[in-house]
Amino acid sequence: GDSVTQMQGQVTLSEDDFLFINCTYSTTWYPTLFWYVQYPGEGPQLLLKVTTANNKGISRGFEATYDKGTTSFHLQKASVQESDSAVYYCVLGDSYQGGRALIFGTGTTVSVSP
Amino acid sequence: ETAVFQTPNYHVTQVGNEVSFNCKQTLGHDTMYWYKQDSKKLLKIMFSYNNKQLIVNETVPRRFSPQSSDKAHLNLRIKSVEPEDSAVYLCASPGTDQDTQYFGPGTRLLVL
């Protein structure tokens, strides 16, 4: 079945560092890929959506692209701030028995120190 | 702007009790979802409900059941809770972009 693998469980950075998180996905269909971010005590919220390979999604200083050849999907930010500390999920949209459920990666906890 | 509302925020109960969580969305879509987030922050779909049709994930125990009064409300009932039901339960619904889901703040359940 469709799946997404997110290998980095924890990333620790200082302010102004470069952030890079990578995922791989598996699907037999044309993927719709998302990055969601979750802050403590809140539900996940959409950060970026990418529907076309090699096209770049951009939001709030974050960029995301996916490579169909390597079935990889990554998120990056040139200069992180302490407020970017959160859990980041790569997510695959899945047509699920008629509904469109989301398949979440295991999440990357990003901690940014001032 | 919040569009998916959940109550309560937090609930503590004992094994064997019945609980019910509420979810309301103002996005105008007729599809709603329940997800479970465990202590390791893993998020998994439980089921979805659209056009008055329930689509159940076969891995969901039968003690879980969704209850819908209209397309804006999808509650979650758990009969006879078990310790492994301790988790955060998140409700979601699509917006105008049907691929993108918007989540509520979640209900944290603790089963003693």
PDB file of N, CA, C and O in Angstrom, chain B residues 37-67:
ATOM      1  N   GLN B  37      -3.628  10.097  17.390  1.00  0.00           N
ATOM      2  CA  GLN B  37      -2.208  10.391  17.556  1.00  0.00           C
ATOM      3  C   GLN B  37      -1.733   9.774  18.863  1.00  0.00           C
ATOM      4  O   GLN B  37      -2.206  10.157  19.940  1.00  0.00           O
ATOM      5  N   ASP B  38      -0.790   8.852  18.772  1.00  0.00           N
ATOM      6  CA  ASP B  38      -0.358   8.146  19.979  1.00  0.00           C
ATOM      7  C   ASP B  38       0.732   8.912  20.719  1.00  0.00           C
ATOM      8  O   ASP B  38       1.093  10.035  20.340  1.00  0.00           O
ATOM      9  N   SER B  39       1.246   8.307  21.759  1.00  0.00           N
ATOM     10  CA  SER B  39       2.228   8.980  22.622  1.00  0.00           C
ATOM     11  C   SER B  39       3.543   9.269  21.904  1.00  0.00           C
ATOM     12  O   SER B  39       4.311  10.127  22.334  1.00  0.00           O
ATOM     13  N   LYS B  40       3.807   8.563  20.818  1.00  0.00           N
ATOM     14  CA  LYS B  40       5.010   8.828  20.014  1.00  0.00           C
ATOM     15  C   LYS B  40       4.725   9.810  18.888  1.00  0.00           C
ATOM     16  O   LYS B  40       5.545   9.988  17.992  1.00  0.00           O
ATOM     17  N   LYS B  41       3.544  10.409  18.948  1.00  0.00           N
ATOM     18  CA  LYS B  41       3.114  11.414  17.972  1.00  0.00           C
ATOM     19  C   LYS B  41       2.857  10.822  16.583  1.00  0.00           C
ATOM     20  O   LYS B  41       2.800  11.574  15.607  1.00  0.00           O
ATOM     21  N   LEU B  42       2.653   9.513  16.510  1.00  0.00           N
ATOM     22  CA  LEU B  42       2.272   8.909  15.251  1.00  0.00           C
ATOM     23  C   LEU B  42       0.797   9.179  14.995  1.00  0.00           C
ATOM     24  O   LEU B  42      -0.042   8.962  15.874  1.00  0.00           O
ATOM     25  N   LEU B  43       0.485   9.631  13.787  1.00  0.00           N
ATOM     26  CA  LEU B  43      -0.884   9.989  13.404  1.00  0.00           C
ATOM     27  C   LEU B  43      -1.409   8.983  12.409  1.00  0.00           C
ATOM     28  O   LEU B  43      -0.799   8.755  11.368  1.00  0.00           O
ATOM     29  N   LYS B  44      -2.586   8.409  12.713  1.00  0.00           N
ATOM     30  CA  LYS B  44      -3.162   7.452  11.769  1.00  0.00           C
ATOM     31  C   LYS B  44      -4.646   7.705  11.599  1.00  0.00           C
ATOM     32  O   LYS B  44      -5.346   8.016  12.563  1.00  0.00           O
ATOM     33  N   ILE B  45      -5.097   7.525  10.371  1.00  0.00           N
ATOM     34  CA  ILE B  45      -6.513   7.679  10.090  1.00  0.00           C
ATOM     35  C   ILE B  45      -7.293   6.579  10.797  1.00  0.00           C
ATOM     36  O   ILE B  45      -6.861   5.418  10.866  1.00  0.00           O
ATOM     37  N   MET B  46      -8.427   6.975  11.364  1.00  0.00           N
ATOM     38  CA  MET B  46      -9.338   5.977  11.944  1.00  0.00           C
ATOM     39  C   MET B  46     -10.464   5.707  10.965  1.00  0.00           C
ATOM     40  O   MET B  46     -10.706   4.579  10.575  1.00  0.00           O
ATOM     41  N   PHE B  47     -11.185   6.740  10.601  1.00  0.00           N
ATOM     42  CA  PHE B  47     -12.201   6.593   9.565  1.00  0.00           C
ATOM     43  C   PHE B  47     -12.591   7.943   9.003  1.00  0.00           C
ATOM     44  O   PHE B  47     -12.245   8.987   9.541  1.00  0.00           O
ATOM     45  N   SER B  48     -13.302   7.887   7.898  1.00  0.00           N
ATOM     46  CA  SER B  48     -13.837   9.094   7.276  1.00  0.00           C
ATOM     47  C   SER B  48     -15.330   8.906   7.054  1.00  0.00           C
ATOM     48  O   SER B  48     -15.838   7.785   7.047  1.00  0.00           O
ATOM     49  N   TYR B  49     -16.010  10.029   6.919  1.00  0.00           N
ATOM     50  CA  TYR B  49     -17.476  10.022   6.817  1.00  0.00           C
ATOM     51  C   TYR B  49     -17.825  11.078   5.789  1.00  0.00           C
ATOM     52  O   TYR B  49     -17.506  12.247   5.945  1.00  0.00           O
ATOM     53  N   ASN B  50     -18.482  10.675   4.682  1.00  0.00           N
ATOM     54  CA  ASN B  50     -18.896  11.678   3.698  1.00  0.00           C
ATOM     55  C   ASN B  50     -20.174  11.247   3.016  1.00  0.00           C
ATOM     56  O   ASN B  50     -20.438  10.072   2.839  1.00  0.00           O
ATOM     57  N   ASN B  51     -20.946  12.261   2.642  1.00  0.00           N
ATOM     58  CA  ASN B  51     -22.229  12.016   1.991  1.00  0.00           C
ATOM     59  C   ASN B  51     -23.065  10.999   2.748  1.00  0.00           C
ATOM     60  O   ASN B  51     -23.678  10.112   2.161  1.00  0.00           O
ATOM     61  N   LYS B  52     -23.061  11.128   4.048  1.00  0.00           N
ATOM     62  CA  LYS B  52     -23.808  10.236   4.935  1.00  0.00           C
ATOM     63  C   LYS B  52     -23.317   8.802   4.865  1.00  0.00           C
ATOM     64  O   LYS B  52     -24.008   7.867   5.264  1.00  0.00           O
ATOM     65  N   GLN B  53     -22.125   8.608   4.342  1.00  0.00           N
ATOM     66  CA  GLN B  53     -21.565   7.263   4.256  1.00  0.00           C
ATOM     67  C   GLN B  53     -20.332   7.154   5.139  1.00  0.00           C
ATOM     68  O   GLN B  53     -19.412   7.965   5.049  1.00  0.00           O
ATOM     69  N   LEU B  54     -20.336   6.138   5.960  1.00  0.00           N
ATOM     70  CA  LEU B  54     -19.200   5.897   6.826  1.00  0.00           C
ATOM     71  C   LEU B  54     -18.214   4.985   6.123  1.00  0.00           C
ATOM     72  O   LEU B  54     -18.576   3.949   5.582  1.00  0.00           O
ATOM     73  N   ILE B  55     -16.961   5.405   6.117  1.00  0.00           N
ATOM     74  CA  ILE B  55     -15.883   4.583   5.565  1.00  0.00           C
ATOM     75  C   ILE B  55     -14.985   4.216   6.725  1.00  0.00           C
ATOM     76  O   ILE B  55     -14.327   5.065   7.301  1.00  0.00           O
ATOM     77  N   VAL B  56     -14.969   2.984   7.104  1.00  0.00           N
ATOM     78  CA  VAL B  56     -14.306   2.572   8.325  1.00  0.00           C
ATOM     79  C   VAL B  56     -12.968   1.924   8.010  1.00  0.00           C
ATOM     80  O   VAL B  56     -12.879   1.063   7.150  1.00  0.00           O
ATOM     81  N   ASN B  57     -11.961   2.329   8.738  1.00  0.00           N
ATOM     82  CA  ASN B  57     -10.670   1.675   8.650  1.00  0.00           C
ATOM     83  C   ASN B  57     -10.779   0.346   9.376  1.00  0.00           C
ATOM     84  O   ASN B  57     -11.093   0.302  10.547  1.00  0.00           O
ATOM     85  N   GLU B  58     -10.458  -0.696   8.713  1.00  0.00           N
ATOM     86  CA  GLU B  58     -10.682  -2.009   9.303  1.00  0.00           C
ATOM     87  C   GLU B  58      -9.824  -2.303  10.516  1.00  0.00           C
ATOM     88  O   GLU B  58     -10.074  -3.272  11.230  1.00  0.00           O
ATOM     89  N   THR B  59      -8.818  -1.465  10.776  1.00  0.00           N
ATOM     90  CA  THR B  59      -8.015  -1.707  11.971  1.00  0.00           C
ATOM     91  C   THR B  59      -8.596  -1.042  13.209  1.00  0.00           C
ATOM     92  O   THR B  59      -8.047  -1.157  14.282  1.00  0.00           O
ATOM     93  N   VAL B  60      -9.697  -0.326  13.058  1.00  0.00           N
ATOM     94  CA  VAL B  60     -10.298   0.346  14.205  1.00  0.00           C
ATOM     95  C   VAL B  60     -11.125  -0.656  15.009  1.00  0.00           C
ATOM     96  O   VAL B  60     -11.980  -1.327  14.446  1.00  0.00           O
ATOM     97  N   PRO B  61     -10.863  -0.774  16.316  1.00  0.00           N
ATOM     98  CA  PRO B  61     -11.670  -1.689  17.133  1.00  0.00           C
ATOM     99  C   PRO B  61     -13.139  -1.316  17.099  1.00  0.00           C
ATOM    100  O   PRO B  61     -13.506  -0.142  16.953  1.00  0.00           O
ATOM    101  N   ARG B  62     -13.993  -2.294  17.273  1.00  0.00           N
ATOM    102  CA  ARG B  62     -15.437  -2.075  17.158  1.00  0.00           C
ATOM    103  C   ARG B  62     -15.989  -1.193  18.265  1.00  0.00           C
ATOM    104  O   ARG B  62     -17.099  -0.678  18.139  1.00  0.00           O
ATOM    105  N   ARG B  63     -15.247  -1.011  19.335  1.00  0.00           N
ATOM    106  CA  ARG B  63     -15.746  -0.158  20.410  1.00  0.00           C
ATOM    107  C   ARG B  63     -15.762   1.318  19.984  1.00  0.00           C
ATOM    108  O   ARG B  63     -16.338   2.160  20.670  1.00  0.00           O
ATOM    109  N   PHE B  64     -15.090   1.629  18.869  1.00  0.00           N
ATOM    110  CA  PHE B  64     -15.107   2.995  18.347  1.00  0.00           C
ATOM    111  C   PHE B  64     -16.245   3.135  17.340  1.00  0.00           C
ATOM    112  O   PHE B  64     -16.394   2.295  16.445  1.00  0.00           O
ATOM    113  N   SER B  65     -17.016   4.219  17.458  1.00  0.00           N
ATOM    114  CA  SER B  65     -18.062   4.457  16.461  1.00  0.00           C
ATOM    115  C   SER B  65     -18.262   5.951  16.262  1.00  0.00           C
ATOM    116  O   SER B  65     -18.318   6.716  17.238  1.00  0.00           O
ATOM    117  N   PRO B  66     -18.361   6.389  15.022  1.00  0.00           N
ATOM    118  CA  PRO B  66     -18.644   7.789  14.749  1.00  0.00           C
ATOM    119  C   PRO B  66     -20.148   8.020  14.799  1.00  0.00           C
ATOM    120  O   PRO B  66     -20.937   7.117  14.546  1.00  0.00           O
ATOM    121  N   GLN B  67     -20.527   9.263  15.128  1.00  0.00           N
ATOM    122  CA  GLN B  67     -21.939   9.614  15.182  1.00  0.00           C
ATOM    123  C   GLN B  67     -22.108  10.974  14.519  1.00  0.00           C
ATOM    124  O   GLN B  67     -21.497  11.953  14.957  1.00  0.00           O
TER     125      GLN B  67
END
